[in-house]
Coordinates of C-alpha atoms in Angstrom, one line a residue:
M1 CA 97.6 38.4 -43.4
M2 CA 94.5 35.9 -42.6
K3 CA 96.3 36.8 -39.0
A4 CA 95.9 40.2 -39.3
T5 CA 93.0 40.6 -40.4
T6 CA 90.6 38.1 -37.5
T7 CA 92.4 40.6 -35.2
M8 CA 90.9 43.1 -36.6
K9 CA 87.5 41.7 -37.0
K10 CA 87.5 41.2 -33.2
N11 CA 89.0 44.9 -32.8
A12 CA 85.7 46.2 -34.5
V13 CA 83.8 43.6 -32.9
K14 CA 84.8 44.7 -29.4
E15 CA 84.6 49.1 -30.7
A16 CA 81.0 47.8 -32.1
E17 CA 80.2 46.7 -28.1
A18 CA 81.5 49.3 -26.5
S19 CA 79.4 51.9 -23.9
P20 CA 79.8 55.5 -25.1
S21 CA 81.9 56.2 -22.6
Q22 CA 84.3 53.9 -23.6
L23 CA 84.8 54.8 -27.6
I24 CA 85.9 58.0 -25.8
D25 CA 88.3 57.0 -23.7
A26 CA 89.0 55.0 -26.5
K27 CA 88.6 58.0 -29.3
V28 CA 91.5 60.4 -26.2
A29 CA 94.0 57.4 -26.3
A30 CA 94.3 57.4 -30.4
L31 CA 95.5 61.2 -30.2
G32 CA 98.1 60.1 -28.4
D33 CA 99.2 63.7 -28.2
W34 CA 97.6 67.5 -26.7
R35 CA 94.3 66.8 -28.6
G36 CA 94.0 63.9 -26.8
E37 CA 95.0 65.6 -23.9
T38 CA 92.6 68.7 -24.7
L39 CA 89.8 66.6 -25.2
A40 CA 89.9 64.4 -22.1
R41 CA 90.0 67.7 -20.3
L42 CA 87.0 69.2 -21.7
R43 CA 85.2 66.0 -21.0
S44 CA 86.0 66.1 -17.6
L45 CA 85.0 70.0 -17.4
I46 CA 81.4 69.7 -18.9
K47 CA 81.0 66.2 -16.3
K48 CA 82.1 68.8 -13.5
A49 CA 79.5 71.4 -14.5
D50 CA 76.8 68.8 -15.3
P51 CA 77.6 65.9 -13.3
E52 CA 74.0 64.6 -14.9
V53 CA 75.7 64.4 -18.0
V54 CA 74.7 61.4 -20.8
E55 CA 77.7 60.5 -23.1
E56 CA 76.8 59.6 -26.6
V57 CA 78.8 59.0 -29.8
K58 CA 77.9 59.8 -32.5
W59 CA 78.4 59.5 -36.8
R60 CA 80.1 56.4 -36.6
K61 CA 81.2 55.6 -40.3
P62 CA 84.4 53.8 -41.8
S63 CA 86.3 56.7 -41.9
N64 CA 85.6 57.7 -38.4
M65 CA 85.3 54.4 -36.6
L66 CA 85.4 56.2 -32.8
G67 CA 82.4 58.7 -34.2
V68 CA 82.2 61.8 -32.0
P69 CA 81.6 62.6 -28.5
V70 CA 78.7 64.0 -28.2
W71 CA 77.1 65.0 -24.2
E72 CA 74.0 65.8 -23.7
H73 CA 71.4 66.9 -21.0
T74 CA 67.3 66.7 -22.3
G75 CA 69.4 67.1 -25.7
I76 CA 72.8 68.1 -26.9
I77 CA 74.4 69.9 -25.0
C78 CA 77.6 70.2 -27.5
T79 CA 80.0 67.8 -29.7
G80 CA 83.7 67.3 -29.1
E81 CA 85.5 67.1 -32.4
T82 CA 89.0 66.9 -32.9
Y83 CA 90.7 67.9 -36.4
K84 CA 94.5 68.0 -37.3
N85 CA 95.6 71.8 -35.3
A86 CA 92.1 72.1 -33.2
V87 CA 89.9 70.7 -31.0
K88 CA 85.8 72.2 -32.0
L89 CA 83.4 71.8 -28.6
T90 CA 80.2 72.9 -30.5
F91 CA 77.1 74.1 -28.7
A92 CA 73.9 73.1 -30.2
K93 CA 72.1 76.0 -29.0
G94 CA 75.0 78.6 -28.9
A95 CA 73.8 80.8 -30.7
S96 CA 71.2 81.7 -28.1
L97 CA 73.3 81.3 -25.0
E98 CA 75.3 84.4 -23.4
D99 CA 78.5 84.5 -23.9
P100 CA 79.3 86.8 -21.8
S101 CA 83.6 85.6 -21.6
G102 CA 83.6 85.8 -25.4
L103 CA 84.5 81.7 -25.4
F104 CA 82.9 81.4 -28.8
N105 CA 85.2 82.0 -31.4
S106 CA 84.3 80.2 -34.1
S107 CA 80.9 78.9 -36.1
L108 CA 79.4 82.5 -35.3
E109 CA 77.9 83.2 -38.4
G110 CA 74.8 80.7 -37.9
N111 CA 71.6 81.5 -36.0
T112 CA 72.3 78.0 -34.0
R113 CA 74.8 76.2 -33.2
R114 CA 78.7 78.1 -31.8
A115 CA 81.8 76.7 -31.2
I116 CA 85.4 76.8 -29.3
D117 CA 88.5 76.1 -31.1
F118 CA 91.3 74.7 -29.0
H119 CA 94.8 75.1 -29.9
E120 CA 97.5 73.1 -28.8
G121 CA 99.2 75.5 -25.6
D122 CA 95.8 77.1 -25.6
E123 CA 94.5 78.2 -22.1
I124 CA 91.7 76.8 -20.9
D125 CA 89.1 79.4 -18.2
E126 CA 87.5 76.9 -16.9
K127 CA 85.0 78.5 -15.0
A128 CA 83.6 80.3 -18.0
L129 CA 83.6 77.2 -19.9
E130 CA 81.4 75.7 -16.7
A131 CA 78.8 78.8 -17.0
L132 CA 78.7 78.2 -20.1
I133 CA 77.9 73.9 -19.8
R134 CA 75.4 75.0 -17.0
A135 CA 73.9 77.8 -19.5
A136 CA 73.4 75.3 -22.1
V137 CA 71.8 72.8 -19.7
A138 CA 69.5 75.2 -18.5
Q139 CA 68.3 75.9 -21.8
N140 CA 67.7 72.0 -22.6
T141 CA 66.1 71.4 -19.5
S142 CA 63.9 74.7 -19.7
Q143 CA 62.3 74.3 -23.2
K144 CA 58.7 73.7 -22.7
A145 CA 57.7 70.3 -24.0
P146 CA 55.6 71.0 -27.8
K147 CA 51.7 70.8 -26.7
S148 CA 49.7 67.3 -27.7
A149 CA 46.7 67.8 -29.8

């Protein structure tokens, strides 16, 4: 029992020191099913659409040690959450983005966020998703800086 506790503590320390990209890699590996594959594919599309994207991990807690993957470029573009039956990309300012392909299918009632739920076997419209990511980046980078007093 003592050895298992020591190993768990060492693993926790390694996780605490890991980079955001390493934590996202660990999350993908830990899922080990279609959700991990989908999250990895979405991550790849986000990086393709915006090569300057910064990966972060937020909202780490005991019940979710690996946290929530977050992709940023002058603010949050989107988050990648995993649930039993879905992988959800939530766009922080999705309500103000044009969505001509109708990708948003979740969180439609809010004034700010919009999300896309991906289920097992769903096709991903890569071109439309990349366009949506680029639109979110453009929105973030076009926001006027606050005027100083």
